[in-house]
Short mmCIF file of C-alpha atoms and ligand atoms in Angstrom, two decimals:
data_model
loop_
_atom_site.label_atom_id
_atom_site.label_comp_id
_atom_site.label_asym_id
_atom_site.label_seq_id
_atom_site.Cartn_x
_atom_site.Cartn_y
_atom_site.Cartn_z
CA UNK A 6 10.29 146.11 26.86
CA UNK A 7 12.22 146.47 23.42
CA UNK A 8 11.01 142.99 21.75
CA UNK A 9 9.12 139.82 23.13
CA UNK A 10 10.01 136.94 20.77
CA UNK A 11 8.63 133.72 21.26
CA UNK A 12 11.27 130.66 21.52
CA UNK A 13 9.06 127.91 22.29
CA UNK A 14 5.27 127.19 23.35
CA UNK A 15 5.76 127.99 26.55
CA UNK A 16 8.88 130.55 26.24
CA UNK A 17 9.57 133.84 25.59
CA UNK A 18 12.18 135.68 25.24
CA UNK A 19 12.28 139.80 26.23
CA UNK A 20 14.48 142.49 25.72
CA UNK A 21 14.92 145.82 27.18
CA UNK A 22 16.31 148.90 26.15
CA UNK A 23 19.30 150.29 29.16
CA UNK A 24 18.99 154.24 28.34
CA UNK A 25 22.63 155.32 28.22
CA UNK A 26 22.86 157.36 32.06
CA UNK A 27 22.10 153.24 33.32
CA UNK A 28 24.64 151.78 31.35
CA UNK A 29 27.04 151.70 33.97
CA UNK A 30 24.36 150.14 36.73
CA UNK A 31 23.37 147.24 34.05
CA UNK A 32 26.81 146.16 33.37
CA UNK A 33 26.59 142.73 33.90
CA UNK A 34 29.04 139.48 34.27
CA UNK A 35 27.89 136.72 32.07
CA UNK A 36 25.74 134.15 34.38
CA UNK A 37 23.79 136.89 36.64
CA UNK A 38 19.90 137.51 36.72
CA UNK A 39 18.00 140.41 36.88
CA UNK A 40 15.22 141.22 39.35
CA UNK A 41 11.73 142.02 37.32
CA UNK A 42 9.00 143.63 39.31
CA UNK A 43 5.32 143.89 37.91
CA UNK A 44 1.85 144.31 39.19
CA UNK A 45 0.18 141.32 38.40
CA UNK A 46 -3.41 140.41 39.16
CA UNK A 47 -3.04 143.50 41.82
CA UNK A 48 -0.20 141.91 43.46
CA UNK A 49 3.30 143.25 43.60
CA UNK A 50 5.30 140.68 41.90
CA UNK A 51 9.25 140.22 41.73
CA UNK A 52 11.20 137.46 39.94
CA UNK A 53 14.45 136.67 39.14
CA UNK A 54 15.41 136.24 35.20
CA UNK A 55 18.90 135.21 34.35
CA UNK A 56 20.45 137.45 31.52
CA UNK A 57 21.10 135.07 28.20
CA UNK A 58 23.36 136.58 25.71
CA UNK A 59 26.87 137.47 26.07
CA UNK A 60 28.54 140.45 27.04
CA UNK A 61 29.36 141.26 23.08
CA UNK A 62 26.03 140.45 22.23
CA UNK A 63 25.01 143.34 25.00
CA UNK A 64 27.54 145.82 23.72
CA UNK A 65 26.16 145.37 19.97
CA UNK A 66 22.56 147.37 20.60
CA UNK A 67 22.77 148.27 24.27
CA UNK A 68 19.96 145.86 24.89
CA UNK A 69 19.77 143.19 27.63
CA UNK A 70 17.46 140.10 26.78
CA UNK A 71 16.33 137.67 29.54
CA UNK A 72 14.04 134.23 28.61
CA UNK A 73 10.97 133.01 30.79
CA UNK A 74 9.70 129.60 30.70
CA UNK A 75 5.80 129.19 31.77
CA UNK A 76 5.45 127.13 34.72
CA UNK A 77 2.36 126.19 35.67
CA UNK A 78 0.09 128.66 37.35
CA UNK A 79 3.07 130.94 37.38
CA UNK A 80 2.44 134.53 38.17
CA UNK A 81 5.51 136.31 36.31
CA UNK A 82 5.95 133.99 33.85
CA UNK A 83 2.51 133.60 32.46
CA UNK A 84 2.51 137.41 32.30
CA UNK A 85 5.66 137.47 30.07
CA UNK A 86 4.89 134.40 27.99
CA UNK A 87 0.87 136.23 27.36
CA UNK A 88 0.81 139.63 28.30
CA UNK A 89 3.42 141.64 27.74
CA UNK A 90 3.91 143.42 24.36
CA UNK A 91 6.78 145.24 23.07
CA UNK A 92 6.69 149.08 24.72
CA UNK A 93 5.38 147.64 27.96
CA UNK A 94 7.08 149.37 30.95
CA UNK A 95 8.60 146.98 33.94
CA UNK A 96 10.76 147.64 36.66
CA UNK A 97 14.37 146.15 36.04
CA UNK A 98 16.95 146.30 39.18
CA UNK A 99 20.21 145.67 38.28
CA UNK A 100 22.29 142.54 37.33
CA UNK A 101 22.84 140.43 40.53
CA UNK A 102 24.61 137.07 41.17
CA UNK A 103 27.65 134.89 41.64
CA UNK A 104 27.30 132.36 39.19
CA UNK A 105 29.58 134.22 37.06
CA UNK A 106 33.09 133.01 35.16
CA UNK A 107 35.07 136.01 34.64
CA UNK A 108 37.59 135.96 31.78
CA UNK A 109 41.22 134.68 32.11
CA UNK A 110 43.76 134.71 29.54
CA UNK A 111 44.90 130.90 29.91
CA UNK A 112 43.23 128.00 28.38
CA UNK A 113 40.93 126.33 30.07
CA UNK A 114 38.53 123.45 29.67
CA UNK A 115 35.24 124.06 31.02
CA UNK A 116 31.55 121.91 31.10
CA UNK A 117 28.36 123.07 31.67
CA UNK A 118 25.47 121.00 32.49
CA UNK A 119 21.98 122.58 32.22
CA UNK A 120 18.29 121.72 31.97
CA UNK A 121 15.46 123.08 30.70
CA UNK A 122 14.94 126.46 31.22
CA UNK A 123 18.93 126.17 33.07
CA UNK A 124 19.88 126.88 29.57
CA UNK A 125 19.52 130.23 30.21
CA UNK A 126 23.02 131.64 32.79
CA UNK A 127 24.75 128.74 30.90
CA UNK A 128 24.11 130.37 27.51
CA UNK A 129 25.39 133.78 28.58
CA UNK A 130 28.42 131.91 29.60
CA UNK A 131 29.42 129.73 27.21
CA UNK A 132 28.78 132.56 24.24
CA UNK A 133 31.01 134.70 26.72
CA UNK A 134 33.91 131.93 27.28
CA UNK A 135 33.90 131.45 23.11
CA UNK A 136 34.23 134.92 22.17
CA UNK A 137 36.41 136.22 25.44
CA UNK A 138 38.71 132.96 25.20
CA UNK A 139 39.98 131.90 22.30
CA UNK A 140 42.22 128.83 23.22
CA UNK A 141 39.06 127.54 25.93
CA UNK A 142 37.12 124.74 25.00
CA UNK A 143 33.50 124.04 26.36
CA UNK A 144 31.69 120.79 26.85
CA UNK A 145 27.44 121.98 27.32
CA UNK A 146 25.17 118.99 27.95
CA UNK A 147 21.74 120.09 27.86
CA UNK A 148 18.86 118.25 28.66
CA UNK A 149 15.32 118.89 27.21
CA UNK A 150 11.80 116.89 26.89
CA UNK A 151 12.42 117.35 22.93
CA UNK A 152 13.95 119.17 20.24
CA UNK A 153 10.83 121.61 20.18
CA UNK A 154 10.93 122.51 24.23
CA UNK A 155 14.58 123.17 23.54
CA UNK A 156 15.35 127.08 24.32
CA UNK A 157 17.98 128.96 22.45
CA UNK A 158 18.55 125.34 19.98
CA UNK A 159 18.94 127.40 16.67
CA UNK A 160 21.82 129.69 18.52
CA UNK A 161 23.16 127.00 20.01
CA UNK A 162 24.00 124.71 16.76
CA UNK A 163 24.79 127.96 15.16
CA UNK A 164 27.82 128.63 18.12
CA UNK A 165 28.56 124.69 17.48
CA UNK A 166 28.58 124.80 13.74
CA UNK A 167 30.50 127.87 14.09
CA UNK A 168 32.67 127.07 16.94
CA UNK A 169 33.02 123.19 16.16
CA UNK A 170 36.79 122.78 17.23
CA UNK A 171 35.95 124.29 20.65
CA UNK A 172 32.45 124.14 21.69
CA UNK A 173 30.80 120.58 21.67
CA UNK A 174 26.69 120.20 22.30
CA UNK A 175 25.82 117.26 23.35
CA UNK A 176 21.74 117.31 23.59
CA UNK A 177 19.70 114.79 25.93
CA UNK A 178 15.49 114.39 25.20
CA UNK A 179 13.64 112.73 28.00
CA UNK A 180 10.52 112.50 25.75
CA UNK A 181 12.10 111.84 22.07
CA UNK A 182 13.69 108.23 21.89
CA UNK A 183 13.20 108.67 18.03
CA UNK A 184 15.21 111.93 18.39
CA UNK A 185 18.06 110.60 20.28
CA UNK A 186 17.96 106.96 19.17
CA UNK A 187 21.58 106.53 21.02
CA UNK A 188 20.08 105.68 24.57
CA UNK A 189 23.30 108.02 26.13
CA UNK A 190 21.20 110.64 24.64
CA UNK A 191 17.98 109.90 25.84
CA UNK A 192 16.05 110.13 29.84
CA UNK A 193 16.94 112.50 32.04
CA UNK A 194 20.38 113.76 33.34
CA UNK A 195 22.08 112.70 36.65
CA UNK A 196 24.88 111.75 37.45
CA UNK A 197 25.90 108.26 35.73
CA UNK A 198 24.63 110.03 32.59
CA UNK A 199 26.71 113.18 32.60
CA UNK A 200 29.63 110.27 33.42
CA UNK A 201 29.21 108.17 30.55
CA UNK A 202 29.08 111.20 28.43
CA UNK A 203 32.20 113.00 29.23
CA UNK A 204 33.63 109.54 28.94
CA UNK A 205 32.27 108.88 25.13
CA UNK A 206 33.27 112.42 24.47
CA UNK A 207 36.98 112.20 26.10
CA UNK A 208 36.40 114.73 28.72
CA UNK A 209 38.71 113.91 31.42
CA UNK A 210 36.74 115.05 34.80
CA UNK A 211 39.66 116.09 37.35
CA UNK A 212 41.21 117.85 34.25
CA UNK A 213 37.95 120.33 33.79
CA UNK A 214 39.20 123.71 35.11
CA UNK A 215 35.66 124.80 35.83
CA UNK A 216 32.08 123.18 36.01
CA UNK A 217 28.39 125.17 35.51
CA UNK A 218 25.42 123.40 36.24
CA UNK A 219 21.67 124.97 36.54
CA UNK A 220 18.34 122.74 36.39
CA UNK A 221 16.41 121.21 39.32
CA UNK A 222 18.36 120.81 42.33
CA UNK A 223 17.91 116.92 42.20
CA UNK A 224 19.81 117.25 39.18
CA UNK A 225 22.35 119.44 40.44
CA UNK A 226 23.60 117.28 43.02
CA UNK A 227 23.41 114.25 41.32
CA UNK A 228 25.94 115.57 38.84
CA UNK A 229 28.24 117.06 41.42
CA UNK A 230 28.32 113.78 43.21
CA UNK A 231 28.99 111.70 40.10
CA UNK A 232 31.81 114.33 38.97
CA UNK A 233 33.44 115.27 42.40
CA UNK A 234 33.41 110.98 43.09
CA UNK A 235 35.51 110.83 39.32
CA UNK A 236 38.00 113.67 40.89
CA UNK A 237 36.45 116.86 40.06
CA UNK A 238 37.59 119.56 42.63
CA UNK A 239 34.77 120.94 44.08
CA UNK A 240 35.90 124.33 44.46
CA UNK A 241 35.70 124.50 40.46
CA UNK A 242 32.00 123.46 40.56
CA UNK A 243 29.22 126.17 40.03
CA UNK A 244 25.74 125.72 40.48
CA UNK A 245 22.65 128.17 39.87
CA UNK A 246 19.29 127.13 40.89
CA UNK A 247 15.73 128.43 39.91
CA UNK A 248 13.86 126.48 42.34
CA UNK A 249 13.91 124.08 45.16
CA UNK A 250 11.63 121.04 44.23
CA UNK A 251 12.09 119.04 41.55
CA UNK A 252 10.97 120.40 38.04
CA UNK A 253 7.59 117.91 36.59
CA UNK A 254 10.09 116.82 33.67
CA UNK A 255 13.02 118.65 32.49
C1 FAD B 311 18.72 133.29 40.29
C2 FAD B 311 17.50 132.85 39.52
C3 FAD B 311 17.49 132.96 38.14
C4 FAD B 311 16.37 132.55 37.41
N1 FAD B 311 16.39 132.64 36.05
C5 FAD B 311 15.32 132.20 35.34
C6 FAD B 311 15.34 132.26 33.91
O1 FAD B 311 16.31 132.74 33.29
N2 FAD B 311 14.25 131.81 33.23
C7 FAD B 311 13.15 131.29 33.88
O2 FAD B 311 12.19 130.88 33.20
N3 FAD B 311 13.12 131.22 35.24
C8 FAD B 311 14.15 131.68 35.97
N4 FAD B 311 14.10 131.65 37.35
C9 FAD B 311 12.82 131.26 37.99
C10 FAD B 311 11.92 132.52 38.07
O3 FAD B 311 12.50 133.48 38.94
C11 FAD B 311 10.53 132.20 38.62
O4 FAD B 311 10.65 131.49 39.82
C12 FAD B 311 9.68 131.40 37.64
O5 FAD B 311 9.52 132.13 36.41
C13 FAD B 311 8.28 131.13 38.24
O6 FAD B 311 7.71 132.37 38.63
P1 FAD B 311 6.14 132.58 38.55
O7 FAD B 311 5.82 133.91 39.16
O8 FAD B 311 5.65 132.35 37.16
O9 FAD B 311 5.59 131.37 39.40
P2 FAD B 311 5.01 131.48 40.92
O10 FAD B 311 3.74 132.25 40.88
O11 FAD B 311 6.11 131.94 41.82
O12 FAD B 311 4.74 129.95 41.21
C14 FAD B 311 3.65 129.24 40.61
C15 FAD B 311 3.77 127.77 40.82
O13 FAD B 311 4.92 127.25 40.14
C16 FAD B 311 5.84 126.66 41.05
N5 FAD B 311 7.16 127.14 40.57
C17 FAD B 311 7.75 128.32 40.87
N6 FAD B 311 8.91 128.44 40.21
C18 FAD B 311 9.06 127.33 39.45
C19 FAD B 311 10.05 126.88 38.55
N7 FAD B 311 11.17 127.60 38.27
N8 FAD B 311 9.85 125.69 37.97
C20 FAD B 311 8.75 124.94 38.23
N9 FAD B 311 7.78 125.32 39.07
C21 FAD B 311 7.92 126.49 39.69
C22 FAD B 311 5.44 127.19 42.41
O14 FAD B 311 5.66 126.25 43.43
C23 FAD B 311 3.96 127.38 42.25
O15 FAD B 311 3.26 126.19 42.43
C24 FAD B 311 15.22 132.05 38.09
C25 FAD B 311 15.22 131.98 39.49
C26 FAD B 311 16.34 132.36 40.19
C27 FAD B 311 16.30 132.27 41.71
#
């Protein structure tokens, strides 16, 4: 591992150096995970970590940077958000997954809905679709507990100070009604709520060329219900999950 920076209290981010004869093996597509193997506690442990920068981002020092949020008496991800320290060796296998949006040269309007740690694929892409895609715009509604769970929040109002006529962030707290004092803003996302919002924000749903949503899978179809029901074609929706039950709280 090349850095280990901490994003939250219970997330990390790491980074690892790709020596230049892997290059080719670790190009990746914006969206995919990587496989992480350790020895944990004795045991041989493997985990998938989705890669969260862009594919500029990569380029820049040849380093690929994945994010783990601590769950619970997690094996993996207790190791990376305590143990590990830059230098550390891990095994890495290479970039794997379809939850990918590769470039096109038309415009496009696209929305991504994440939660939680599902901030993390949906980063890679959106960073991607802004620097790849000039004329694209990009609708993210991410949902947190509060501003200080919130991975990735200083890059993101960076991209959305810095990308304001094309990338619109429209954050969500569960657990921060003085936060989000606009009650749109505030619970959890499903389906109505994702409605509304597109509504407020003048999102028209069967116009959206392409939809990426990654949280708990009782989010996930919630949201492709609500957005298929208002005429979203759902060949253009996307959907990565981390894991089958229902997060505690996202
Ligand atoms: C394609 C893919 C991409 C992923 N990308 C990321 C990512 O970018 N960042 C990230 O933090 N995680 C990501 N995950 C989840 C990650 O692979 C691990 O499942 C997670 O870190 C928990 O592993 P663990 O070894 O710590 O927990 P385990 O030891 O496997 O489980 C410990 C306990 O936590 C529960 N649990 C397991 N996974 C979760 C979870 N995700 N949420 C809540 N409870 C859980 C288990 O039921 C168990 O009770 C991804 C998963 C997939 C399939």
């Amino acid at each position: 591992m090349a850095t280990v920076e901490r994003l939250t209290e219970r997330a990390v981010a790491v980074t690892f150096d790709v020596p230049d004869d892997l290059r080719e093996i670790f190009a990746f597509e914006p969206g995919q995970h990587l496989t992480l193997r350790a020895e944990i506690n004795g045991a041989d442990v493997r985990r998938s970590y989705s890669i969260c920068m862009s594919r500029a981002q990569a380029a820049v020092d040849g380093r690929l940077r994945i994010a783990s949020n601590e769950v619970d008496g997690g094996a993996m991800s207790a190791w990376l958000n305590r143990v590990v320290r830059p230098g550390d060796q891990i095994d890495v296998l290479a970039p794997l997954g379809d939850f990918v949006c590769p470039p096109v040269d038309t415009e496009r309007e696209l929305v991504a809905v994440a939660a939680g740690s599902g901030i993390t694929p949906v980063i890679s892409l959106v960073r991607t679709i802004l620097e790849e895609e000039p004329g694209s715009q990009v609708t993210l509604i991410f949902g947190n507990r509060t501003p200080e769970t919130m991975m990735f929040r200083e890059e993101l109002h960076w991209l959305a100070d810095n990308c304001a006529a094309r990338f619109d962030l429209i954050e969500v707290f569960s657990r921060a009604p003085e936060a989000a004092a606009d009650p749109l803003l505030t619970g959890r996302i499903d389906g109505e709520k994702v409605r509304q919002i597109l509504r407020r924000a003048g999102v028209a749903v069967p116009e959206v060329d392409g939809w990426f949503l990654c949280g708990p899978i009782g989010m996930i179809d919630d949201v492709r219900t609500a957005i298929v029901a208002d005429g979203a074609d759902p060949a253009t929706v996307q959907h990565e999950e981390f894991f089958q039950d229902p997060l505690p709280d996202a």
